[in-house]
XYZ file of C-alpha atoms in Angstrom:
629
model
C -23.724 22.642 25.299
C -21.771 20.547 27.819
C -24.361 18.914 30.033
C -22.641 16.426 32.279
C -19.253 15.086 33.137
C -19.589 11.701 34.788
C -16.595 10.055 36.358
C -16.739 6.737 38.083
C -15.013 3.395 38.309
C -16.565 2.227 35.038
C -16.635 5.278 32.775
C -15.297 8.749 32.246
C -16.689 10.875 29.432
C -17.947 14.255 28.322
C -21.493 14.369 26.913
C -22.698 17.172 24.666
C -26.413 17.452 23.971
C -29.296 19.811 23.302
C -31.177 21.520 26.131
C -33.541 18.573 26.549
C -32.296 17.967 30.086
C -31.747 21.547 31.173
C -35.031 22.068 33.041
C -35.059 22.081 36.874
C -37.213 18.951 36.888
C -34.783 17.164 34.619
C -31.808 18.194 36.782
C -33.568 16.839 39.869
C -34.289 13.621 38.008
C -30.623 13.305 36.993
C -29.430 13.901 40.546
C -31.875 11.324 41.911
C -31.119 8.444 39.578
C -27.363 8.961 39.828
C -27.416 7.423 43.310
C -27.023 3.799 42.184
C -24.629 2.102 39.794
C -27.446 0.747 37.603
C -29.150 4.122 37.580
C -25.939 5.775 36.387
C -26.005 3.579 33.313
C -29.690 4.379 32.836
C -28.838 8.049 33.070
C -26.159 7.708 30.423
C -28.581 5.742 28.227
C -31.306 8.370 28.377
C -28.840 11.208 27.926
C -27.891 9.624 24.605
C -31.437 10.046 23.287
C -31.758 13.793 22.494
C -30.971 14.931 18.960
C -27.559 16.500 18.499
C -27.342 19.920 16.907
C -25.032 19.875 13.889
C -21.876 21.900 14.459
C -18.654 22.772 12.675
C -15.694 20.875 14.112
C -12.265 22.267 13.279
C -9.007 20.312 13.355
C -5.396 21.138 12.542
C -3.024 18.399 11.348
C 0.682 19.274 11.427
C 2.800 16.758 9.505
C 6.439 16.369 10.549
C 9.207 13.800 10.270
C 11.252 12.211 13.051
C 13.534 9.263 13.786
C 12.059 6.783 16.241
C 11.841 3.101 17.126
C 8.225 2.151 17.935
C 9.084 -1.568 17.881
C 12.753 -1.289 18.834
C 14.312 -0.545 15.427
C 15.059 3.077 14.570
C 14.000 4.519 11.223
C 12.608 7.710 9.781
C 8.875 8.027 10.293
C 6.201 10.697 10.013
C 4.050 12.171 12.765
C 0.781 14.095 12.909
C 0.727 16.657 15.729
C 3.782 14.868 17.165
C 1.996 11.538 17.518
C 1.527 8.233 15.727
C -1.140 7.353 14.881
C -2.573 10.828 14.386
C -5.207 12.436 16.607
C -8.828 11.361 16.612
C -11.185 13.383 14.433
C -14.613 12.972 15.996
C -18.066 14.308 15.258
C -21.753 13.635 15.675
C -23.669 12.461 12.647
C -24.549 15.514 10.570
C -21.667 17.702 11.766
C -19.310 19.429 9.348
C -15.598 18.693 9.657
C -12.892 21.179 8.746
C -9.349 19.763 8.811
C -6.406 21.973 7.864
C -3.257 20.077 6.891
C 0.159 21.752 7.208
C 2.794 19.829 5.276
C 6.134 20.237 7.032
C 7.573 17.134 5.336
C 9.992 16.956 2.422
C 7.486 15.074 0.268
C 4.108 16.004 -1.239
C 0.971 14.791 0.529
C -2.795 14.525 0.156
C -5.154 13.225 2.836
C -7.982 10.804 2.014
C -10.805 10.299 4.514
C -11.320 6.589 4.011
C -14.987 5.601 3.815
C -16.300 9.182 3.966
C -18.421 9.467 0.835
C -17.802 13.204 0.323
C -21.321 13.536 -1.036
C -21.473 16.754 -3.017
C -17.807 17.588 -2.294
C -15.766 15.179 -4.473
C -12.932 17.725 -4.555
C -12.376 16.937 -0.853
C -11.681 13.228 -1.426
C -7.931 13.708 -1.019
C -6.766 11.713 -4.058
C -3.909 13.456 -5.903
C -4.372 13.504 -9.641
C -8.050 12.662 -9.238
C -9.709 15.130 -6.852
C -6.915 17.587 -5.996
C -3.334 18.568 -6.572
C -0.843 17.420 -3.926
C 0.014 19.536 -0.901
C 3.700 20.256 -1.507
C 6.242 20.868 1.289
C 5.535 24.127 3.078
C 1.935 24.321 1.839
C -1.376 23.846 3.632
C -4.827 22.754 2.506
C -8.182 22.695 4.301
C -10.638 19.835 3.841
C -14.297 20.709 4.508
C -17.037 18.087 4.325
C -20.268 16.980 5.957
C -20.900 13.765 7.865
C -24.610 13.834 6.985
C -25.948 10.307 6.500
C -22.855 8.553 7.892
C -21.934 7.209 11.313
C -19.362 4.892 12.822
C -15.671 4.290 12.289
C -13.516 5.702 9.487
C -9.937 6.863 9.143
C -7.779 9.396 7.354
C -4.464 8.702 5.683
C -1.972 9.913 3.121
C -3.108 8.896 -0.368
C 0.195 10.018 -1.916
C 2.572 7.144 -2.648
C 2.624 4.853 0.403
C 3.278 7.482 3.032
C 0.504 6.397 5.357
C 2.581 3.302 6.172
C 5.282 5.733 7.322
C 2.910 7.292 9.846
C 0.437 9.636 8.102
C -2.796 8.097 9.371
C -5.354 8.543 12.114
C -8.937 7.683 13.145
C -12.267 9.330 12.373
C -15.282 8.505 14.536
C -18.838 9.723 13.931
C -21.333 9.090 16.710
C -24.642 7.705 15.353
C -27.791 9.813 15.450
C -30.224 8.887 18.245
C -32.754 7.392 15.819
C -30.234 5.018 14.213
C -31.253 1.387 14.708
C -28.776 -0.351 17.011
C -28.367 -4.102 17.654
C -27.362 -3.862 21.317
C -30.503 -5.480 22.740
C -29.816 -8.593 20.669
C -26.348 -8.814 22.212
C -27.465 -8.195 25.812
C -30.784 -10.076 25.548
C -32.499 -6.772 26.267
C -30.757 -6.378 29.624
C -31.279 -2.693 30.372
C -28.063 -2.257 32.332
C -25.886 -3.980 29.738
C -27.507 -2.082 26.868
C -26.944 1.145 28.786
C -23.246 0.318 29.116
C -22.939 -0.251 25.366
C -24.845 2.952 24.579
C -22.537 4.850 26.923
C -19.354 3.324 25.488
C -20.588 4.020 21.960
C -19.876 7.703 22.623
C -16.141 7.031 22.783
C -15.200 3.410 22.033
C -11.746 2.186 23.011
C -9.281 2.615 20.122
C -7.684 -0.522 18.702
C -5.721 0.430 15.606
C -3.778 -2.217 13.699
C -0.866 -1.111 11.547
C 1.937 -3.001 9.856
C 5.454 -1.689 10.253
C 8.434 -2.086 7.931
C 12.164 -1.995 8.458
C 12.669 0.670 5.784
C 10.670 3.773 4.846
C 8.233 3.032 2.064
C 10.031 5.135 -0.585
C 13.114 2.946 -0.095
C 10.969 -0.190 -0.346
C 9.367 1.097 -3.541
C 12.776 1.773 -5.086
C 13.880 -1.754 -4.243
C 10.692 -3.049 -5.825
C 10.945 -1.235 -9.157
C 14.732 -1.600 -9.505
C 15.072 -5.265 -8.615
C 11.610 -6.696 -9.161
C 11.137 -7.747 -5.528
C 7.620 -7.972 -4.145
C 7.903 -6.304 -0.705
C 5.675 -8.934 0.838
C 7.126 -8.867 4.359
C 6.809 -6.577 7.361
C 8.801 -6.212 10.552
C 5.643 -6.835 12.556
C 2.442 -5.146 13.620
C 1.960 -2.116 15.814
C -1.169 -1.771 17.949
C -2.010 1.885 18.621
C 1.587 2.605 17.650
C 3.117 0.081 20.077
C 4.611 -3.366 19.598
C 7.667 -5.548 19.897
C 9.498 -7.961 17.638
C 9.476 -11.610 18.705
C 11.393 -14.473 17.080
C 9.499 -17.783 17.143
C 11.449 -20.917 16.309
C 11.571 -22.142 12.723
C 9.577 -25.195 13.808
C 6.808 -22.994 15.224
C 6.709 -20.845 12.095
C 6.687 -23.852 9.762
C 3.912 -25.566 11.699
C 1.741 -22.424 11.674
C 2.509 -21.886 7.977
C 1.949 -25.447 6.779
C -1.182 -24.457 4.887
C 0.641 -21.581 3.217
C 3.467 -23.882 2.104
C 1.017 -26.407 0.688
C -0.921 -23.716 -1.189
C 2.252 -22.214 -2.638
C 3.456 -25.614 -3.803
C 0.102 -26.393 -5.407
C 0.282 -23.104 -7.321
C 3.945 -23.013 -8.325
C 5.190 -26.592 -7.980
C 7.924 -25.279 -5.663
C 8.508 -26.429 -2.097
C 9.332 -23.126 -0.430
C 10.476 -22.149 3.076
C 10.126 -19.410 5.683
C 12.928 -17.245 7.007
C 13.341 -16.228 10.649
C 10.833 -13.341 10.267
C 8.244 -15.799 8.986
C 8.592 -14.488 5.399
C 7.893 -16.998 2.662
C 10.429 -17.327 -0.139
C 8.261 -16.288 -3.114
C 11.088 -15.897 -5.633
C 9.451 -18.600 -7.757
C 6.753 -16.031 -8.538
C 8.988 -13.259 -9.823
C 12.275 -14.955 -10.689
C 15.235 -12.701 -11.549
C 18.304 -14.896 -10.922
C 20.588 -11.892 -11.375
C 19.834 -10.328 -7.976
C 21.382 -11.004 -4.609
C 18.319 -12.056 -2.633
C 20.136 -12.154 0.715
C 21.796 -8.752 0.342
C 18.490 -7.204 -0.710
C 16.584 -9.045 2.046
C 14.004 -10.339 -0.387
C 11.101 -12.348 1.092
C 12.528 -15.599 2.437
C 15.975 -14.016 2.848
C 15.432 -11.548 5.705
C 18.302 -10.719 8.028
C 18.189 -12.904 11.164
C 15.341 -11.958 13.462
C 16.290 -9.843 16.484
C 13.811 -9.708 19.356
C 13.040 -6.395 21.064
C 11.513 -5.468 24.405
C 9.499 -2.351 23.580
C 6.097 -1.796 25.158
C 3.010 -3.638 24.035
C -0.388 -1.973 24.209
C -2.436 -2.767 27.345
C -6.203 -2.255 27.615
C -7.647 -2.021 31.127
C -11.140 -3.299 31.860
C -11.707 -0.802 34.704
C -14.376 -2.980 36.369
C -16.851 -2.670 33.496
C -18.861 -5.693 32.330
C -18.264 -4.743 28.696
C -15.592 -3.053 26.638
C -16.338 -1.657 23.178
C -13.438 -1.452 20.724
C -13.099 0.625 17.582
C -10.989 -1.705 15.411
C -9.338 -0.199 12.330
C -6.878 -2.017 10.093
C -4.627 0.892 9.108
C -2.072 -1.400 7.489
C -0.909 -1.387 3.905
C 0.061 -5.018 3.471
C -2.004 -7.690 5.270
C -5.439 -8.486 6.558
C -5.431 -9.606 10.181
C -6.950 -12.392 12.260
C -7.804 -11.173 15.774
C -8.824 -13.105 18.891
C -8.821 -12.495 22.645
C -7.829 -15.395 24.871
C -10.765 -16.581 26.957
C -13.227 -14.017 25.582
C -16.037 -13.853 23.062
C -16.226 -11.068 20.497
C -19.469 -9.523 19.293
C -19.089 -7.846 15.899
C -21.589 -4.964 15.824
C -20.582 -2.686 12.996
C -18.536 -2.962 9.794
C -17.428 -0.080 7.566
C -19.821 2.380 9.203
C -22.928 0.168 9.181
C -24.526 -1.697 12.090
C -24.852 -5.397 11.228
C -26.803 -8.331 12.579
C -24.536 -8.989 15.569
C -22.205 -11.960 15.204
C -20.710 -13.739 18.222
C -17.295 -15.201 17.372
C -14.017 -16.377 18.861
C -11.973 -14.944 16.005
C -12.599 -12.018 13.682
C -10.980 -10.935 10.441
C -9.992 -7.294 9.934
C -9.462 -6.547 6.252
C -7.074 -3.866 5.041
C -8.698 -0.451 5.324
C -11.837 -1.805 7.006
C -13.303 -0.765 10.356
C -15.207 -2.726 12.961
C -17.009 -1.840 16.166
C -16.883 -4.845 18.495
C -18.074 -5.497 22.052
C -16.296 -7.876 24.418
C -17.954 -9.215 27.590
C -15.525 -8.629 30.463
C -17.053 -10.432 33.420
C -13.928 -12.199 34.668
C -12.639 -11.315 38.108
C -8.926 -10.949 37.431
C -6.084 -11.787 35.105
C -4.375 -10.560 31.949
C -5.349 -12.012 28.580
C -3.588 -11.846 25.226
C -5.200 -10.065 22.296
C -3.639 -11.811 19.313
C -3.109 -10.331 15.858
C -1.902 -12.644 13.087
C -1.297 -11.809 9.439
C -3.709 -13.484 7.043
C -1.618 -13.390 3.869
C 0.181 -16.351 2.378
C 3.420 -14.389 2.256
C 4.240 -14.253 5.985
C 3.587 -15.863 9.343
C 3.668 -13.010 11.840
C 1.984 -12.185 15.143
C 1.653 -9.246 17.513
C 0.148 -9.281 21.000
C -1.597 -6.662 23.109
C -3.055 -7.272 26.551
C -6.530 -7.083 28.082
C -5.974 -6.538 31.789
C -8.338 -6.816 34.753
C -5.569 -5.482 37.000
C -4.999 -1.897 38.044
C -3.004 0.210 35.576
C 0.770 0.126 36.003
C 3.606 1.989 34.332
C 5.997 -0.981 34.236
C 5.526 -3.841 31.787
C 6.753 -7.368 32.464
C 8.694 -9.310 29.871
C 5.384 -10.950 29.033
C 2.374 -12.095 30.967
C 1.757 -15.826 31.364
C -0.392 -17.361 28.646
C -3.821 -18.662 29.621
C -5.207 -22.014 28.537
C -7.954 -20.363 26.467
C -5.946 -19.610 23.330
C -7.996 -19.669 20.117
C -5.449 -19.118 17.322
C -1.782 -19.787 16.582
C 0.793 -17.306 15.263
C -0.407 -17.954 11.721
C -4.013 -17.094 12.549
C -5.125 -20.723 12.300
C -7.924 -21.651 14.693
C -6.753 -24.277 17.186
C -10.236 -25.764 17.091
C -11.834 -25.668 13.652
C -15.291 -25.762 15.250
C -14.825 -22.382 16.907
C -17.009 -19.668 15.365
C -15.087 -17.191 13.217
C -16.257 -13.980 11.617
C -17.315 -14.455 7.994
C -17.492 -11.186 6.081
C -20.201 -12.465 3.737
C -22.487 -12.980 6.757
C -22.289 -9.360 7.912
C -25.769 -8.273 6.781
C -26.945 -4.761 7.736
C -29.021 -4.611 10.905
C -31.405 -2.119 9.329
C -33.371 -4.248 6.867
C -34.102 -1.165 4.775
C -30.457 -1.127 3.660
C -30.995 -3.421 0.670
C -29.662 -3.270 -2.879
C -31.873 -2.317 -5.818
C -33.321 -5.413 -7.441
C -33.286 -6.317 -11.119
C -30.766 -5.365 -13.814
C -28.208 -2.583 -13.492
C -28.060 0.364 -15.868
C -24.273 0.096 -16.051
C -22.004 -2.949 -15.725
C -18.214 -2.595 -15.559
C -15.916 -5.619 -15.603
C -12.514 -5.629 -13.937
C -9.810 -8.294 -13.992
C -7.296 -8.344 -11.130
C -3.963 -9.745 -12.216
C -0.218 -9.537 -11.998
C 0.847 -8.541 -15.490
C 4.597 -8.168 -14.962
C 7.325 -8.713 -12.426
C 6.017 -5.878 -10.264
C 2.995 -4.796 -12.293
C -0.560 -5.179 -11.011
C -3.703 -4.239 -12.917
C -7.480 -4.049 -12.454
C -8.226 -3.657 -16.153
C -9.345 -6.440 -18.489
C -6.640 -5.422 -20.958
C -3.917 -5.336 -18.274
C -3.153 -1.610 -18.482
C -1.761 0.129 -15.406
C -2.496 3.359 -13.588
C 0.057 5.881 -14.771
C 2.930 6.169 -12.269
C 2.905 9.972 -12.495
C -0.886 10.288 -12.276
C -0.640 11.863 -8.809
C 1.076 14.909 -10.331
C -1.333 15.363 -13.254
C -4.218 17.806 -13.499
C -6.948 16.115 -11.431
C -9.292 14.063 -13.576
C -12.251 15.578 -11.674
C -11.907 18.712 -13.807
C -9.206 17.943 -16.412
C -10.240 18.824 -19.962
C -8.686 15.654 -21.370
C -9.660 12.515 -19.476
C -8.636 10.067 -22.175
C -5.997 8.634 -19.888
C -5.038 5.086 -19.097
C -7.392 3.446 -16.598
C -10.018 6.198 -16.558
C -13.357 4.439 -16.944
C -15.925 6.407 -18.935
C -18.974 4.168 -18.792
C -21.614 6.869 -19.185
C -22.737 6.633 -15.555
C -25.496 9.117 -14.715
C -26.984 10.100 -11.361
C -29.576 7.501 -10.373
C -27.999 4.618 -12.292
C -27.534 1.263 -10.637
C -23.934 0.197 -11.246
C -22.471 -3.313 -11.010
C -18.721 -3.881 -10.748
C -17.904 -7.476 -11.708
C -14.419 -8.236 -10.395
C -12.620 -11.447 -11.365
C -9.337 -12.086 -9.552
C -6.927 -14.126 -11.698
C -4.034 -13.964 -9.253
C -3.099 -16.266 -6.380
C -3.275 -13.401 -3.874
C -6.473 -11.914 -2.518
C -6.930 -8.178 -3.061
C -8.797 -5.794 -0.700
C -10.644 -3.467 -3.073
C -11.722 0.029 -2.043
C -14.178 2.287 -3.886
C -14.099 6.000 -3.107
C -17.281 8.059 -2.890
C -19.711 5.192 -2.353
C -20.808 2.330 -0.166
C -21.692 -0.809 -2.111
C -23.480 -4.100 -1.623
C -21.427 -7.270 -2.108
C -24.029 -9.222 -4.087
C -21.847 -12.143 -5.207
C -18.655 -13.804 -3.997
C -16.944 -17.154 -4.483
C -13.567 -18.805 -5.077
C -14.334 -19.168 -8.791
C -14.806 -16.644 -11.582
C -18.237 -15.035 -11.950
C -18.860 -16.619 -15.323
C -21.552 -14.206 -16.525
C -21.407 -10.945 -18.491
C -23.937 -9.303 -16.156
C -25.950 -9.842 -12.994
C -29.055 -10.057 -15.149
C -27.509 -12.978 -17.027
C -26.492 -14.582 -13.718
C -30.062 -14.360 -12.447
C -31.361 -15.914 -15.663
C -28.703 -18.612 -15.409
C -29.626 -19.496 -11.845
C -26.297 -18.454 -10.285
C -25.919 -19.894 -6.792
C -23.536 -17.145 -5.613
C -25.911 -14.190 -5.915
C -27.308 -12.548 -2.795
C -29.680 -9.685 -3.468
C -31.659 -10.216 -0.251
C -29.284 -9.291 2.588
C -25.722 -8.764 1.295
C -22.932 -6.958 3.181
C -22.803 -3.176 2.760
C -19.191 -2.048 2.511
C -16.713 0.393 1.047
C -13.700 -1.962 1.225
C -13.942 -5.695 0.534
C -11.545 -8.494 -0.347
C -11.652 -10.237 -3.718
C -10.600 -13.834 -2.965
C -7.676 -15.565 -4.642
C -8.695 -16.993 -8.038
C -12.270 -15.961 -7.248
C -14.682 -13.097 -7.791
C -16.821 -10.457 -6.129
C -19.616 -8.304 -7.522
C -20.256 -4.861 -6.042
C -23.557 -3.050 -6.656
C -24.077 0.623 -5.847
C -26.357 3.517 -6.722
C -24.691 6.379 -8.596
C -25.730 9.282 -6.374
C -22.459 11.200 -6.087
C -21.221 12.992 -9.208
C -17.457 13.071 -9.482
C -14.330 11.093 -10.318
C -13.777 8.185 -7.955
C -10.768 5.956 -7.380
C -11.219 2.186 -7.340
C -8.080 0.382 -6.236
C -6.389 -2.398 -4.303
C -5.656 -1.355 -0.741
C -2.313 -3.183 -0.680
C -0.197 -0.079 -1.069
C 2.522 -1.478 -3.291
C -0.093 -2.958 -5.629
C -1.825 0.409 -5.981
C 1.531 2.111 -6.591
C 2.352 -0.569 -9.180
C -0.731 0.299 -11.213
C -3.631 -1.554 -9.571
C -6.347 1.052 -9.780
C -8.803 2.916 -11.985
C -10.820 6.140 -11.913
C -14.559 5.815 -12.495
C -16.252 8.948 -13.843
C -19.796 9.604 -12.624
C -21.800 12.419 -14.215
C -18.692 14.565 -13.882
C -20.154 17.411 -15.936
C -22.749 18.097 -13.247
C -20.160 18.746 -10.569
C -17.480 20.687 -12.477
C -19.299 24.069 -12.232
C -19.499 23.687 -8.441
C -15.799 23.071 -7.810
C -14.391 26.025 -5.832
C -11.824 28.096 -7.680
C -9.582 27.845 -4.629
C -9.342 24.078 -5.190
C -8.710 24.352 -8.939
C -6.108 27.090 -8.471
C -4.344 25.325 -5.579
């Protein structure tokens, strides 16, 4: 039941709780302590304590197409409920979500809820050809699933082709249960007021959604890729919450920021390359094909001359609060992102739906598909400070800026605010002072020490090799085979009678097994790998191959890269260039689960597999309405 609407200079929010504060004595207590600013935060803190009652939350997602210019260049794009990104789907931990999708597009669609484990409902995972048939134009489909056992930041997006880069994406936020261990006291040094602010902002953190934006719709890019062998490695820039503008740094600025990229490319290929005016690196030495017109096709390194735009940037207002909590989601399909805020520290509190030992940094890394809850101290008196987003990939030097403002909100935007002296990174994401603390993903250990991987040997070990096997072919399989290009239109492997298909992994996984995925990356690019249906521990990582047939052998061999004590707990994690990662998880979710690179064009070019997990146990439970859809 709605209990309180509090509106003040710092906060404005709706709280929904049980009847724990409905007694006359409690109402008197609330009225009394609301008389001071500190007491208001205490009130919000204590109101967060009662247990939420699980409810059914219904959402409707209407998918349509339009022709707009979010960064100043018009192109066809997709909308959800007439907005981009799509509306927030929010719940309290334990609630059930029902989301009905109406496909009013001219293309088929399926919606994946990224990071939601779909425990017991694998047919709601939203992966065409794996867990469902596509939603064709004019059709609708309802996704029903529980949030039991999960909290934090997630997102939903089109899993069909690469349509989420065209606009089919939006956030999911699950408020943690009251008894979830939180690290806020470590950040605030147990300051009651500051902790109360963070607990209050946790209810509805400020959205900060990163998305890359391309000049052409993704179907056109894919056609250019498969017809001419061009890796679509470049974007037209980032959008932040759907806003952004194109800027055109000088060639000298781009080259200076990309010096490390040029050196790395030369060391790998022996070619001294160059950047074009969009900051795109000429990578033709990787794929060749002298018979194409690189300039006419605007291949990487041959982009049309950069044209600056003056569209709105996103502005975040402090509103006289001492802290601001951001929900950071990298909704892109191409690059990881380096993020910093001029003159401000960043506390990383949560990664991929798990509270971590808080890390205080000047710069953080947001991997493709990953989510982060961060807190920023905002104790300055005035001013406007740049929030900088720089692509992390070798292929392009690109930057977008949003603003953190201590001023009063205004409808008009200046050409750009003046830059402060406290800048931490350049347009290539390089730290201006190498001694500044940066977020290291391997250090993001869960705050709850009970979240530890099983020790000892695994019951099942699966080895994957990430590689580029052809001009535009990418594989995860040791033998180099590719996901079938028409897999999305096949009978879903969750219930298909014949699962002897390319890249379906039948390793005999049973419920209760400990599973290790050993992933060696042979290619010069890093790959953000996402596993559906599970959260895993990253128990080994380095810039070299793993070198062992199993974790058990690595333990016996004294491997220095293993971490079975306090490893990160993730559902999306980057395999480094020419290196390896090892993921360990417990098979507790019968089904058929995608494992793939989160760079969209790589997944579309074959870089994925389907891992079967005790599928026979779940087939009898699949609703006929899903099978007959």
